[in-house]
Amino acid sequence: MALLQEELKITRMQDLLGMKLALPSYQRPYSWSVQSTNTLFFDTYQAYQEGVEEYRIGSVILHKENEKYNIVDGQQRLTTLSILLYCLGDEAQGLLQEKYSQLSNDVIVTNYKILSKRISEFTADERNKYKKYLLTHCSAVQIVTNSEQEAFQFFDSQNSRGKELDPHDLLKSYHLREMEDEDEHQKVNIINKWENQNQNHLNDLFKNYLYPLTQWYKGKYGVDYSSNKIDVFKGIKSSNVFNYAIYHKASNLFVDQFNANGSSELLASRALNQFQLTQPLIAGNRFFNYTLHYGKQLEQIQKLIKKVHTDEQVPTRGSGNLYIKQLYECALLFFADRFGLESLAESVRQQLYSWCYSLRLTMESVRLQTINNYARGKHDRLNNGLELFAIISEMNHPEELKLIVLQQPNFDNKNKEKYKAVYTLLCRWNRW
């Protein structure tokens, strides 16, 4: 990997923060928790008190673009240190002059209040000495490249050897590299939408919904999603010219053009949806749209469940109940993905609810592996051989769901009383 060797060095905070640092559009919001902020303060202040000659905060990866340095990795630490130095009276913090999102601003204000309160307990002399220590004795390994793509590749390789990144972070950098030739305005717009999403929700979306669904309908193992399984979401690269790739790229391009030129309005129809969980996605900007699309779909599914069910009918206390609820959400999401949200009629919801919650009443204990087996028709106590997701993936009409005959469960007696609301529904709907 080509790095700027002359700028590869251990540098003091005074020099690093004095550079023309910039936050590129693809950076996620500043999100350090109060706990992480306090930890940085405590560790550096303790090092100062103990006279530690050099306190290393880790590495910082920068992409040099003309005279400015885009922060690829290290934004959270550098922003927090800038806030801390601001509280210590060093208000000329260039990084804090950058344009942050509203979400970032809210967190910055919160951490400023926390650090300001801690610093208010210091004497003026103590503040000056601690500030000097941060600037001249705290350092970082500075890594600089003149290629954005190389910066991301180095970012990935560095983190794969240390603390594992969230899979969606790795996917983000992968698909950003695929957008190298995209219009800059379009790139900024889509990345801003992505980064303003709750990152925990993104992790949950891939781990508990998108990854299982893309596997279960094929009869594959759908749990234990991690960074070594992200190839599922890398999609078809723009350079791929095999027949299958050309077909899918052409389909996506047609939908893009149809929606962009107003054809849907002309035909009095809604905009065409270009995503299907049973079809490969196209690498680059469509990955971000894909993620936002399914995040919104899931949110609508969850609102629907809350509207049509009581809390007792969809219990969430305990991991087993949560797994069942997620299975129900997955079933609804997969069905809506094939036929549209409007297809989730009462009869459809009843059938999918019955399939999911029969498992809850049958099993005293529900684990992830229980769900994984059941979703693939491999559970030995209930609906064995019924590969529901595979069946839905081959349906031509929503009415076909009614043709599925569910096995009457052998209800656990304790569960009949414990989940009385669920038991009552299943018996009424299925005449059990």
Short mmCIF file of C-alpha atoms in Angstrom, two decimals, residues 8 80 115 133 150 199 222 267 322 336:
data_model
loop_
_atom_site.label_atom_id
_atom_site.label_comp_id
_atom_site.label_asym_id
_atom_site.label_seq_id
_atom_site.Cartn_x
_atom_site.Cartn_y
_atom_site.Cartn_z
CA LEU A 8 4.14 8.68 8.55
CA THR A 80 -13.33 14.82 22.08
CA LEU A 115 -15.94 18.10 30.61
CA TYR A 133 0.44 18.12 28.86
CA GLU A 150 -6.10 3.60 -0.07
CA GLN A 199 -25.78 3.11 13.96
CA GLY A 222 -29.02 -17.35 8.91
CA LEU A 267 -48.94 6.60 -15.59
CA LEU A 322 -37.63 -11.18 21.49
CA ALA A 336 -44.26 -7.40 2.04
#
